[in-house]
Coordinates of C-alpha atoms (C1' of nucleotides) in Angstrom, one line a residue:
Chain A
M1 CA -12.9 16.9 -3.4
K2 CA -16.0 17.4 -1.3
S3 CA -18.5 14.6 -1.6
R4 CA -21.4 15.1 -4.0
H5 CA -24.0 15.1 -1.3
L6 CA -22.0 17.6 0.8
A7 CA -21.7 19.8 -2.3
A8 CA -25.4 19.5 -2.8
L9 CA -25.9 20.7 0.8
S10 CA -23.5 23.6 0.1
I11 CA -25.8 24.8 -2.6
V12 CA -28.7 24.8 -0.2
E13 CA -26.6 26.6 2.4
D14 CA -25.6 29.2 -0.1
A15 CA -29.2 29.7 -1.3
L16 CA -30.3 30.2 2.3
Q17 CA -27.4 32.5 3.0
S18 CA -28.5 34.8 0.2
R19 CA -32.1 34.7 1.3
L20 CA -30.8 35.7 4.8
A21 CA -28.9 38.6 3.3
D22 CA -32.1 39.7 1.6
A23 CA -33.9 39.4 4.9
A24 CA -31.2 41.5 6.5
R25 CA -31.8 44.3 4.0
S26 CA -35.5 44.3 4.7
V27 CA -35.0 44.5 8.5
G28 CA -32.8 47.6 8.0
E29 CA -29.8 49.1 9.7
N30 CA -29.9 46.8 12.7
A31 CA -28.9 44.0 10.4
S32 CA -25.3 44.8 9.7
E33 CA -24.1 41.5 10.9
I34 CA -25.2 38.3 9.1
P35 CA -24.5 35.0 10.8
R36 CA -23.4 32.0 8.7
V37 CA -25.9 29.4 7.7
T38 CA -25.1 25.9 8.8
L39 CA -27.2 22.9 8.0
P40 CA -26.7 20.0 10.4
P41 CA -28.8 16.8 10.1
T42 CA -31.8 16.7 12.3
R43 CA -32.0 14.2 15.2
D44 CA -35.8 13.9 14.8
P45 CA -36.9 12.8 11.3
S46 CA -40.2 14.7 11.7
H47 CA -38.1 17.9 11.5
G48 CA -37.0 16.9 8.0
D49 CA -33.6 15.9 6.8
F50 CA -31.6 18.9 7.8
A51 CA -32.3 22.0 9.8
T52 CA -30.7 25.3 10.5
P53 CA -31.0 27.4 13.6
V54 CA -29.6 30.5 11.8
A55 CA -32.8 32.4 12.0
L56 CA -32.6 32.3 15.8
S57 CA -29.1 33.7 16.0
A58 CA -29.9 36.3 13.3
A59 CA -33.0 37.4 15.2
K60 CA -30.9 37.8 18.3
L61 CA -28.4 40.0 16.5
W62 CA -31.1 42.0 14.7
K63 CA -33.5 42.2 17.7
C64 CA -36.5 40.9 15.9
D65 CA -38.9 37.9 15.8
P66 CA -37.1 34.7 14.9
M67 CA -40.2 33.2 13.3
K68 CA -40.3 36.2 10.9
V69 CA -36.7 35.5 9.8
A70 CA -37.3 31.8 9.5
S71 CA -40.4 32.4 7.4
A72 CA -38.4 34.6 5.1
L73 CA -35.9 31.8 4.6
A74 CA -38.5 29.2 3.9
D75 CA -40.4 31.4 1.5
H76 CA -41.0 29.9 -1.9
R77 CA -42.1 32.9 -3.9
D78 CA -38.9 33.4 -5.8
G79 CA -38.7 29.7 -6.7
G80 CA -37.3 26.6 -5.0
I81 CA -33.8 25.5 -4.3
A82 CA -32.2 22.8 -6.3
G83 CA -32.4 19.4 -4.7
V84 CA -34.8 20.6 -2.0
A85 CA -38.3 19.1 -1.8
S86 CA -39.6 21.4 1.0
L87 CA -38.7 24.1 3.4
E88 CA -40.6 25.0 6.5
A89 CA -40.3 27.4 9.3
A90 CA -40.8 25.8 12.7
R91 CA -41.1 27.3 16.2
P92 CA -39.1 28.8 17.8
G93 CA -37.3 29.7 14.5
F94 CA -35.8 26.7 12.9
V95 CA -35.8 26.2 9.2
N96 CA -36.4 22.5 8.3
V97 CA -35.2 21.2 5.0
R98 CA -36.5 18.1 3.3
M99 CA -34.4 16.9 0.4
A100 CA -35.8 15.7 -2.9
P101 CA -36.4 12.0 -3.4
G102 CA -33.2 10.2 -4.4
F103 CA -31.0 12.2 -2.2
W104 CA -30.3 9.4 0.2
S105 CA -30.0 6.7 -2.4
G106 CA -27.6 8.9 -4.2
V107 CA -25.4 8.8 -1.1
I108 CA -25.2 5.0 -1.4
A109 CA -24.2 5.2 -5.1
E110 CA -21.5 7.6 -4.1
V111 CA -20.1 5.4 -1.3
L112 CA -19.9 2.5 -3.8
E113 CA -18.3 4.6 -6.4
R114 CA -15.6 5.9 -4.1
G115 CA -15.0 2.8 -2.0
D116 CA -12.2 3.2 0.5
D117 CA -11.8 6.9 -0.5
Y118 CA -15.4 7.7 0.5
G119 CA -15.3 10.2 3.4
R120 CA -11.8 11.5 2.4
S121 CA -11.6 15.2 1.8
D122 CA -9.2 18.0 1.4
A123 CA -10.8 20.1 4.1
L124 CA -7.5 20.5 6.0
A125 CA -5.2 20.5 3.1
H126 CA -4.2 24.1 3.8
T127 CA -3.1 23.4 7.4
G128 CA -0.1 21.1 6.8
P129 CA 2.4 19.9 7.0
V130 CA 1.5 18.9 10.6
L131 CA 3.8 17.0 12.9
I132 CA 2.2 15.1 15.7
E133 CA 4.6 14.1 18.5
F134 CA 3.3 11.5 21.0
T135 CA 4.3 8.8 23.4
S136 CA 7.7 10.4 24.0
A137 CA 9.2 8.4 26.7
N138 CA 12.3 7.7 28.8
P139 CA 14.1 4.7 27.4
T140 CA 14.4 3.2 30.8
G141 CA 11.5 0.6 30.8
P142 CA 8.6 -0.8 29.0
L143 CA 5.7 1.4 27.8
N144 CA 2.9 1.8 30.3
V145 CA -0.9 2.1 29.8
V146 CA -1.0 5.9 29.7
Q147 CA 1.6 5.7 26.9
G148 CA -0.7 3.2 25.2
R149 CA -3.5 5.6 25.5
S150 CA -1.4 8.5 24.0
G151 CA -0.2 6.1 21.3
S152 CA -3.8 5.2 20.4
L153 CA -4.7 8.9 20.5
G154 CA -1.8 10.1 18.4
A155 CA -2.0 7.4 15.8
T156 CA -5.7 7.9 15.4
L157 CA -5.3 11.7 15.1
V158 CA -2.6 11.2 12.4
E159 CA -5.0 9.0 10.4
M160 CA -7.8 11.6 10.9
F161 CA -5.6 14.5 9.7
R162 CA -4.6 12.5 6.7
F163 CA -8.2 11.5 5.9
A164 CA -9.1 15.1 6.0
G165 CA -6.4 16.0 3.6
A166 CA -3.6 17.3 5.8
T167 CA 0.0 16.2 5.2
T168 CA 0.9 14.7 8.5
A169 CA 3.8 12.9 10.1
S170 CA 4.2 11.1 13.4
E171 CA 7.2 11.3 15.7
T172 CA 8.3 10.3 19.1
Y173 CA 11.1 11.8 21.2
V174 CA 13.5 9.6 23.1
N175 CA 14.6 11.1 26.3
D176 CA 18.0 9.5 26.1
A177 CA 20.0 12.3 27.8
G178 CA 20.2 13.2 31.5
A179 CA 20.4 11.5 34.8
Q180 CA 17.8 8.8 34.2
L181 CA 20.2 7.1 31.7
D182 CA 22.9 6.9 34.4
T183 CA 20.4 5.4 36.8
L184 CA 19.6 2.8 34.1
A185 CA 23.3 2.1 33.7
A186 CA 23.7 1.6 37.4
S187 CA 20.6 -0.6 37.7
L188 CA 21.8 -2.6 34.7
Y189 CA 25.3 -3.0 36.1
A190 CA 23.9 -4.4 39.4
R191 CA 21.8 -7.0 37.6
Y192 CA 24.7 -7.8 35.2
A193 CA 27.2 -8.3 38.0
A194 CA 24.8 -10.6 39.8
L195 CA 24.8 -12.9 36.7
F196 CA 28.5 -13.4 37.5
G197 CA 27.9 -13.9 41.2
V198 CA 29.3 -10.4 42.0
D199 CA 27.4 -8.5 44.5
V200 CA 26.9 -4.8 43.5
P201 CA 24.4 -2.9 45.6
F202 CA 21.3 -1.9 43.7
P203 CA 21.0 1.8 43.3
E204 CA 18.6 3.6 45.7
E205 CA 16.4 5.1 43.0
G206 CA 17.2 2.3 40.5
Y207 CA 14.7 0.6 38.1
P208 CA 13.4 -2.4 40.0
G209 CA 11.6 -4.1 37.1
D210 CA 12.6 -7.6 35.9
Y211 CA 13.1 -6.3 32.4
V212 CA 16.5 -4.9 33.5
I213 CA 17.6 -8.5 34.2
D214 CA 16.6 -9.4 30.6
V215 CA 18.8 -6.6 29.4
A216 CA 21.6 -7.8 31.6
H217 CA 21.4 -11.2 30.0
K218 CA 21.6 -9.6 26.5
L219 CA 24.6 -7.6 27.6
R220 CA 26.4 -10.7 29.0
D221 CA 25.6 -12.6 25.7
R222 CA 27.2 -9.9 23.7
D223 CA 30.2 -8.8 25.9
G224 CA 30.8 -11.5 28.4
D225 CA 32.3 -10.2 31.7
K226 CA 34.1 -7.4 30.0
W227 CA 32.3 -4.6 32.0
L228 CA 33.3 -6.1 35.4
H229 CA 36.8 -4.8 34.7
A230 CA 36.1 -1.5 32.9
G231 CA 36.5 1.9 34.4
P232 CA 33.4 3.5 35.9
D233 CA 33.0 6.3 33.4
E234 CA 33.4 4.1 30.3
R235 CA 31.1 1.5 31.9
R236 CA 28.4 4.0 32.7
R237 CA 28.4 5.4 29.2
A238 CA 28.5 2.0 27.5
L239 CA 25.8 0.4 29.7
G240 CA 23.6 3.4 29.4
K241 CA 23.7 3.3 25.6
F242 CA 23.3 -0.5 25.6
G243 CA 20.3 -0.4 27.8
R244 CA 18.8 2.5 25.9
D245 CA 19.2 0.7 22.6
V246 CA 17.6 -2.5 23.8
I247 CA 14.7 -0.8 25.5
V248 CA 14.0 1.6 22.6
E249 CA 13.8 -1.5 20.3
E250 CA 11.4 -3.1 22.7
Q251 CA 9.3 0.0 22.8
R252 CA 9.3 0.2 19.1
A253 CA 8.2 -3.5 18.9
D254 CA 5.4 -2.9 21.3
M255 CA 4.2 0.1 19.3
E256 CA 4.3 -1.7 16.0
R257 CA 2.4 -4.6 17.6
F258 CA -0.1 -2.0 18.8
G259 CA -0.4 -0.8 15.2
V260 CA 1.2 2.5 16.0
H261 CA 4.0 3.6 13.6
F262 CA 6.3 6.5 14.1
D263 CA 7.9 8.1 11.0
V264 CA 10.7 9.3 13.2
W265 CA 12.2 8.2 16.6
F266 CA 14.1 11.4 17.5
S267 CA 17.0 11.0 20.0
E268 CA 17.5 13.8 22.5
A269 CA 21.2 12.8 22.8
T270 CA 21.9 13.8 19.2
L271 CA 20.9 17.4 20.2
H272 CA 23.5 17.5 23.0
D273 CA 26.2 15.9 20.9
G274 CA 25.7 18.0 17.8
G275 CA 25.9 21.4 19.4
A276 CA 22.3 22.2 18.5
I277 CA 21.5 23.2 22.1
D278 CA 24.3 25.6 22.5
D279 CA 23.3 27.1 19.2
V280 CA 19.6 27.6 20.0
V281 CA 20.4 29.1 23.4
A282 CA 22.8 31.6 21.8
D283 CA 20.2 32.3 19.1
L284 CA 17.5 33.0 21.7
Q285 CA 19.9 35.3 23.5
T286 CA 20.9 37.4 20.6
R287 CA 17.3 37.8 19.6
G288 CA 16.4 39.0 23.0
F289 CA 14.3 36.1 24.2
A290 CA 16.8 34.9 26.7
Y291 CA 19.0 36.7 29.3
E292 CA 21.6 36.0 32.0
K293 CA 20.8 36.2 35.7
D294 CA 22.4 34.6 38.8
G295 CA 24.9 32.9 36.5
A296 CA 22.2 31.0 34.6
I297 CA 20.5 31.7 31.2
W298 CA 16.8 32.2 31.3
L299 CA 14.1 32.1 28.6
R300 CA 11.9 35.2 28.7
S301 CA 8.8 33.0 28.7
T302 CA 6.7 35.6 30.6
D303 CA 6.7 37.6 27.4
C304 CA 4.8 34.8 25.7
G305 CA 2.2 33.9 28.3
D306 CA 4.0 31.8 30.8
D307 CA 3.7 32.8 34.5
R308 CA 7.5 32.8 35.1
D309 CA 10.7 32.8 33.2
R310 CA 12.5 29.4 32.8
V311 CA 16.1 28.4 33.0
L312 CA 17.7 27.2 29.8
R313 CA 21.3 26.8 31.0
R314 CA 22.1 26.2 34.6
S315 CA 24.7 28.2 36.5
D316 CA 27.0 25.2 36.2
G317 CA 26.8 25.4 32.5
R318 CA 24.6 22.3 31.9
P319 CA 21.5 22.8 29.7
T320 CA 18.1 22.0 31.0
Y321 CA 15.5 19.7 29.5
L322 CA 13.8 22.8 28.2
A323 CA 16.9 23.8 26.3
A324 CA 17.0 20.5 24.6
D325 CA 13.3 21.0 23.7
A326 CA 14.1 24.4 22.3
A327 CA 16.6 22.7 20.0
Y328 CA 14.2 19.9 19.2
H329 CA 11.3 22.2 18.3
R330 CA 13.5 24.5 16.3
D331 CA 14.6 21.4 14.4
K332 CA 10.9 20.4 13.8
L333 CA 10.2 23.9 12.4
R334 CA 13.3 23.9 10.2
R335 CA 12.2 20.6 8.7
G336 CA 9.2 22.6 7.3
Y337 CA 6.4 21.7 9.6
K338 CA 3.8 24.5 9.8
Y339 CA 1.9 23.2 12.7
L340 CA 3.0 21.1 15.7
V341 CA 0.8 19.0 17.9
N342 CA 2.3 17.4 21.1
I343 CA 0.5 14.9 23.2
L344 CA 1.7 14.8 26.7
G345 CA 1.0 12.6 29.7
P346 CA -1.4 13.7 32.5
D347 CA 1.3 15.0 34.9
H348 CA 2.8 17.4 32.3
H349 CA 0.1 20.1 32.0
G350 CA 2.4 22.5 33.8
Y351 CA 4.7 22.3 30.8
I352 CA 2.2 23.5 28.3
A353 CA 2.6 27.2 28.8
R354 CA 6.4 27.1 28.6
L355 CA 6.3 25.0 25.5
S356 CA 4.0 27.4 23.7
A357 CA 6.2 30.3 24.9
L358 CA 9.2 28.5 23.6
V359 CA 7.8 28.0 20.1
A360 CA 6.7 31.6 20.1
A361 CA 10.2 32.7 21.1
L362 CA 11.5 30.6 18.2
G363 CA 9.5 32.9 15.9
H364 CA 6.4 30.8 15.4
P365 CA 3.8 32.0 17.8
G366 CA 0.6 30.0 17.8
S367 CA 1.9 27.1 15.8
I368 CA 2.0 24.5 18.6
E369 CA -0.8 22.9 20.4
V370 CA -0.6 20.5 23.3
L371 CA -3.1 17.8 24.1
L372 CA -3.1 15.9 27.3
A373 CA -3.8 12.2 27.5
Q374 CA -5.4 11.9 30.8
Q375 CA -4.7 9.1 33.3
V376 CA -6.0 5.6 33.0
T377 CA -7.4 3.5 35.9
L378 CA -7.3 -0.2 35.2
K379 CA -9.9 -2.5 36.7
R380 CA -10.9 -6.1 36.2
G381 CA -14.6 -6.3 36.9
D382 CA -15.1 -4.7 40.2
E383 CA -11.5 -5.0 41.3
T384 CA -9.2 -2.1 40.8
V385 CA -5.8 -3.1 39.4
A386 CA -3.1 -1.7 41.6
M387 CA -0.3 0.3 39.8
S388 CA 2.5 1.8 41.7
K389 CA 5.7 3.0 40.1
R390 CA 7.6 2.7 43.3
A391 CA 6.6 -0.9 43.9
G392 CA 7.5 -1.6 40.3
N393 CA 4.2 -3.3 39.6
T394 CA 3.0 -0.9 36.9
V395 CA 1.0 -2.7 34.3
T396 CA 2.6 -2.4 30.9
L397 CA 1.0 -1.9 27.5
A398 CA 2.4 -5.3 26.4
E399 CA 0.5 -7.0 29.3
V400 CA -2.7 -5.2 28.3
M401 CA -2.3 -6.4 24.7
D402 CA -1.6 -9.9 25.9
E403 CA -4.7 -9.9 28.1
V404 CA -7.3 -8.2 25.8
G405 CA -5.8 -8.1 22.4
V406 CA -4.8 -5.2 20.2
D407 CA -8.2 -4.4 18.8
A408 CA -9.9 -4.1 22.2
A409 CA -7.0 -2.1 23.6
R410 CA -7.0 0.4 20.7
F411 CA -10.7 0.8 20.9
F412 CA -11.0 1.2 24.6
F413 CA -8.2 3.8 24.7
I414 CA -9.8 5.9 22.0
E415 CA -13.4 5.6 23.1
R416 CA -13.3 8.5 25.6
A417 CA -12.4 12.2 25.2
P418 CA -8.7 12.6 25.7
E419 CA -9.0 15.0 28.6
S420 CA -11.3 12.7 30.6
H421 CA -10.0 10.2 33.0
L422 CA -10.4 6.7 31.6
V423 CA -11.5 3.6 33.5
F424 CA -10.4 0.6 31.5
D425 CA -12.1 -2.6 32.4
L426 CA -9.9 -5.5 31.3
A427 CA -12.6 -8.0 32.1
L428 CA -15.1 -6.2 29.8
A429 CA -12.5 -5.8 27.0
V430 CA -12.1 -9.6 26.6
E431 CA -15.8 -10.3 26.8
H432 CA -17.3 -11.4 23.5
S433 CA -20.7 -10.0 23.9
Q434 CA -23.0 -7.1 23.4
K435 CA -21.5 -5.4 26.4
N436 CA -18.3 -5.0 24.5
P437 CA -18.4 -2.2 21.9
V438 CA -15.5 -3.5 19.9
F439 CA -17.2 -6.8 19.2
Y440 CA -20.4 -5.0 18.5
V441 CA -18.8 -3.0 15.7
Q442 CA -16.7 -5.8 14.4
Y443 CA -19.7 -8.1 14.4
G444 CA -21.6 -5.7 12.2
H445 CA -18.8 -5.9 9.7
A446 CA -18.6 -9.7 9.9
R447 CA -22.3 -10.0 9.5
I448 CA -22.3 -8.0 6.3
A449 CA -19.4 -10.1 5.0
S450 CA -21.5 -13.2 5.8
I451 CA -24.5 -11.9 3.8
L452 CA -22.3 -11.2 0.8
R453 CA -20.8 -14.7 1.0
K454 CA -24.3 -16.1 1.2
A455 CA -25.4 -14.1 -1.8
A456 CA -22.5 -15.5 -3.9
E457 CA -23.1 -19.0 -2.6
T458 CA -26.8 -19.0 -3.5
G459 CA -26.2 -18.0 -7.1
K460 CA -26.8 -14.3 -6.8
S461 CA -23.5 -13.2 -8.2
A462 CA -25.2 -11.3 -11.0
L463 CA -27.2 -9.4 -8.3
L464 CA -24.0 -8.6 -6.5
E465 CA -22.7 -7.0 -9.6
R466 CA -25.8 -4.9 -10.0
A467 CA -25.5 -4.0 -6.4
R468 CA -21.9 -2.9 -6.7
A469 CA -22.9 -0.6 -9.6
A470 CA -25.7 0.8 -7.4
A471 CA -28.2 -0.1 -10.2
D472 CA -31.3 -0.3 -8.0
V473 CA -30.6 2.0 -5.0
A474 CA -33.6 4.2 -6.0
H475 CA -35.8 1.4 -4.5
L476 CA -34.6 2.1 -1.0
G477 CA -37.1 3.8 1.2
H478 CA -37.7 1.8 4.4
P479 CA -37.1 3.9 7.5
A480 CA -34.3 1.6 8.6
E481 CA -32.7 1.9 5.2
I482 CA -32.9 5.7 5.2
A483 CA -31.5 5.9 8.7
L484 CA -28.5 3.9 7.7
A485 CA -28.0 5.9 4.5
R486 CA -28.2 9.1 6.6
R487 CA -25.6 7.8 8.9
L488 CA -23.2 6.9 6.1
S489 CA -23.7 10.3 4.5
D490 CA -22.4 11.9 7.7
F491 CA -19.0 10.2 7.6
E492 CA -16.9 13.0 6.0
R493 CA -18.4 15.7 8.2
T494 CA -17.9 13.6 11.3
V495 CA -14.2 13.1 10.5
V496 CA -13.6 16.7 9.7
D497 CA -15.4 18.0 12.7
A498 CA -13.7 15.5 15.0
V499 CA -10.3 16.3 13.8
N500 CA -10.9 20.0 14.1
D501 CA -12.1 19.5 17.6
R502 CA -9.3 17.0 18.4
A503 CA -12.0 14.6 19.4
P504 CA -10.9 11.2 18.0
H505 CA -13.4 9.4 20.3
R506 CA -16.2 10.6 18.0
I507 CA -14.9 8.3 15.4
A508 CA -15.4 5.4 17.8
E509 CA -18.9 6.6 18.6
Y510 CA -19.6 7.0 14.9
A511 CA -18.5 3.4 14.1
R512 CA -20.7 2.2 16.9
N513 CA -23.6 4.1 15.4
V514 CA -23.0 2.8 11.9
A515 CA -23.0 -0.8 13.3
G516 CA -26.2 0.0 15.3
D517 CA -28.0 1.4 12.3
F518 CA -26.9 -1.6 10.3
H519 CA -28.1 -4.1 12.9
G520 CA -31.4 -2.2 12.9
F521 CA -31.7 -2.4 9.2
Y522 CA -30.7 -6.1 9.3
T523 CA -33.5 -6.8 11.7
G524 CA -36.1 -4.8 9.9
C525 CA -35.2 -5.6 6.3
I526 CA -34.3 -9.0 4.9
V527 CA -31.5 -8.5 2.3
L528 CA -31.7 -11.8 0.4
T529 CA -35.2 -12.1 -0.9
D530 CA -37.0 -13.4 -4.0
D531 CA -37.4 -9.8 -5.3
D532 CA -34.2 -9.3 -7.3
V533 CA -34.5 -5.5 -7.5
L534 CA -35.0 -5.1 -3.8
T535 CA -32.2 -7.6 -3.1
S536 CA -29.9 -5.7 -5.3
A537 CA -30.8 -2.4 -3.6
R538 CA -30.3 -3.8 -0.1
L539 CA -27.0 -5.4 -1.1
S540 CA -25.8 -2.0 -2.3
L541 CA -26.7 -0.5 1.1
S542 CA -25.0 -3.4 2.9
I543 CA -21.8 -3.0 0.8
A544 CA -21.8 0.7 1.5
A545 CA -22.2 0.1 5.2
K546 CA -19.3 -2.4 5.2
T547 CA -17.1 0.1 3.3
V548 CA -17.7 2.9 5.8
L549 CA -17.4 0.6 8.8
A550 CA -14.1 -0.7 7.5
S551 CA -12.8 2.9 6.9
S552 CA -13.7 4.1 10.4
L553 CA -12.1 1.0 11.9
R554 CA -9.0 1.6 9.9
I555 CA -8.8 5.2 11.2
L556 CA -9.1 3.7 14.7
G557 CA -6.4 1.1 14.1
V558 CA -8.9 -1.7 14.7
S559 CA -9.2 -4.7 12.4
A560 CA -12.4 -5.2 10.4
P561 CA -12.8 -9.0 10.2
D562 CA -15.0 -10.8 7.6
S563 CA -15.8 -13.5 10.1
M564 CA -15.4 -13.9 13.9
Chain Q
rG1 C1' -2.0 29.6 48.1
rC2 C1' -1.8 29.6 42.4
rG3 C1' -2.7 26.8 38.0
rC4 C1' -4.6 22.6 34.7
rU5 C1' -8.3 18.7 33.9
rC6 C1' -12.8 17.1 35.6
rG7 C1' -18.0 16.7 38.3
rU8 C1' -24.3 14.7 33.6
rA9 C1' -29.1 8.1 34.8
rG10 C1' -27.2 2.7 39.7
rU11 C1' -22.3 2.4 36.6
rU12 C1' -19.0 4.0 32.4
rC13 C1' -19.5 8.1 29.3
rA14 C1' -21.4 11.4 24.9
rG15 C1' -23.5 16.1 24.3
rU16 C1' -20.9 18.7 17.2
rU17 C1' -18.8 25.5 20.6
rG18 C1' -25.9 29.0 23.1
rG19 C1' -30.9 25.6 20.0
rA20 C1' -36.3 21.8 19.3
rU21 C1' -38.5 16.7 24.6
rA22 C1' -30.4 16.3 28.0
rG23 C1' -28.6 11.1 24.6
rA24 C1' -25.9 6.2 24.3
rA25 C1' -23.9 1.9 26.3
rU26 C1' -24.2 -1.2 30.5
rG27 C1' -27.2 -2.9 34.6
rC28 C1' -32.6 -3.8 35.8
rC29 C1' -37.8 -5.1 34.0
rA30 C1' -40.9 -7.0 29.8
rG31 C1' -40.7 -9.0 24.9
rA32 C1' -38.8 -10.8 19.6
rC33 C1' -36.0 -16.2 15.3
rU34 C1' -39.0 -22.5 11.3
rA35 C1' -35.4 -16.4 6.6
rC36 C1' -29.4 -13.7 5.2
rG37 C1' -24.7 -15.1 12.0
rA38 C1' -29.7 -13.9 18.6
rA39 C1' -22.1 -11.7 19.4
rU40 C1' -28.7 -9.2 17.2
rC41 C1' -33.4 -6.4 17.7
rU42 C1' -38.0 -3.9 20.1
rG43 C1' -40.3 -1.6 24.4
rG44 C1' -40.2 0.2 29.7
rA45 C1' -38.4 2.3 34.2
rG46 C1' -34.2 5.3 35.7
rG47 C1' -31.8 12.8 35.7
rU48 C1' -32.2 19.0 40.9
rC49 C1' -26.6 18.2 34.2
rG50 C1' -22.1 19.0 42.0
rG51 C1' -24.9 23.6 44.9
rG52 C1' -26.4 28.8 44.4
rG53 C1' -26.7 33.3 41.7
rG54 C1' -26.4 36.0 36.8
rU55 C1' -26.6 37.0 31.2
rU56 C1' -31.6 36.0 27.2
rC57 C1' -36.5 34.2 23.3
rG58 C1' -33.4 29.8 25.0
rA59 C1' -27.9 27.5 29.4
rA60 C1' -25.2 20.9 30.6
rU61 C1' -22.7 24.7 27.4
rC62 C1' -21.1 31.7 28.7
rC63 C1' -20.0 34.9 33.5
rC64 C1' -19.6 35.1 39.1
rU65 C1' -19.4 32.3 43.6
rC66 C1' -19.1 28.1 46.7
rC67 C1' -18.3 22.5 47.2
rG68 C1' -15.7 18.1 45.7
rA69 C1' -12.0 14.7 42.9
rG70 C1' -7.4 14.0 40.4
rC71 C1' -2.8 16.2 38.8
rG72 C1' 0.9 20.0 38.6
rC73 C1' 3.5 24.3 40.6
rG74 C1' 12.5 22.6 40.5
rC75 C1' 18.9 25.7 38.0
rC76 C1' 14.3 17.4 37.7
rA77 C1' 13.3 14.9 33.1

RNA sequence: GCGCUCGUAGUUCAGUUGGAUAGAAUGCCAGACUACGAAUCUGGAGGUCGGGGGUUCGAAUCCCUCCGAGCGCGCCA
């Protein structure tokens, strides 16, 4: 399902690869190792359409002159290569490839033919099914900005994997077991009692946010004063569960509003209740990956790359968080997932080694990968927005969405490499100007939609039909037209490379570049002219650009408006 | 002390796994509409890629060392 123009490039790569093999034979015994030919697009058009540095790496391996190898690759004596207009060797040893006329206009025809499917591939079909877990949170409060970032990251990665042909599911893990739920219950009880004028001291480490008061109102609406008279154990359990359910629903609503959907919300509590944790610990023990010491049971994680062993079951018999994770990840693997990706918050990198060790101990070494969503600093212009967990003034994802909108939030969170610290300027995100990359990209899409509307309104509907059929694309040739076509041709490769490198920010960069190339084309080439053939050709290019813009924005979870 | 992430233009960041003259946005300076949306475009200035050493035809990228920032090192979750 590779696109036609990528298939055409493969033919060139294969031809060069075989010439390289011939060159190796002529060099002799030094040339036992033959590097793979890759053919990336050139940055500088004067270097042709594509260029390979393979002669340079071959020359290094073979200890000979790079130009000699490059010349052998560019040699025409045994005939040309299909689809190639010219080959040339360039110092220090690049081979520049110029494609035959019609190559770039062919790309436009292909985009129009495949529409929303253009750029899709089956490059990663062999890797799945993949399960991506992200934004796993304590159900004790609203989602914060870092969780927004990991939501944006995870959802975009899921879309990218799917676009590249991998079967992929999204999942989040609800940490609804452990002490934090008791703390939530105690906080909720204090707020709830206050509604009846009963003074219950607020717990020392309780959750100070106002949202707990909202939950208390909901509890009173449902149950009246019932819990003022209940026993402490029953009350703690009931209030913990009530608070958990209300808050998880709010988190789910926030995520849906954010355009992030999870196929599964997995409850940690179900692992404790169903005996899965006891079972997995016993299993690890029988298989020799866990042992008893000092009255506790330890995972032998040092065998799998961790720097120390980790407790699974405490000496008082209670399982640790890691034990629950053992059960959870065994469950994931038993559900048939071949590869697991977990996105964790910035303060959890110490957990990576033991998670990998854990999955290895479960019998699937190397099948989990952990990505970190680094921290986010919020600012508003020059002013840094203070966020302190202790003071209870953390900024929530919902507040960010309220202030800048979903599109800007999704785009800003995804715009930077996951592992780099992010400075999020709320003032910039709401600005409707060239400074704001979201609007720059969306404006490109709206501008094209406007041209298409204009074409229809001015009686050019027949030309629009010709354009959709790519009838006249052979007439494209202006440098701005070729630059745009080149960019569109790079969509599939960009997605596949970006997903392989776990670099979703490159899709944002790509979308910005498509928009930029379109704006350049728009300025340099008038679309709606008196020349029907030229108009039809440029309409084809515009429609193709709109299609690719819309597809990249869809991957990013950002809307592609027809007018703004 | 050990570990993880990072250090690139005034600022915010890319840099496709070692390739051609280190790129973009923003900010600054100078320009461009009597046509399809100026929320746009064109040009210019701006760099010791944290410092130093090494590997080679070639290093922001790999190795060593030092400096700096953030985070983590629990029978917490």
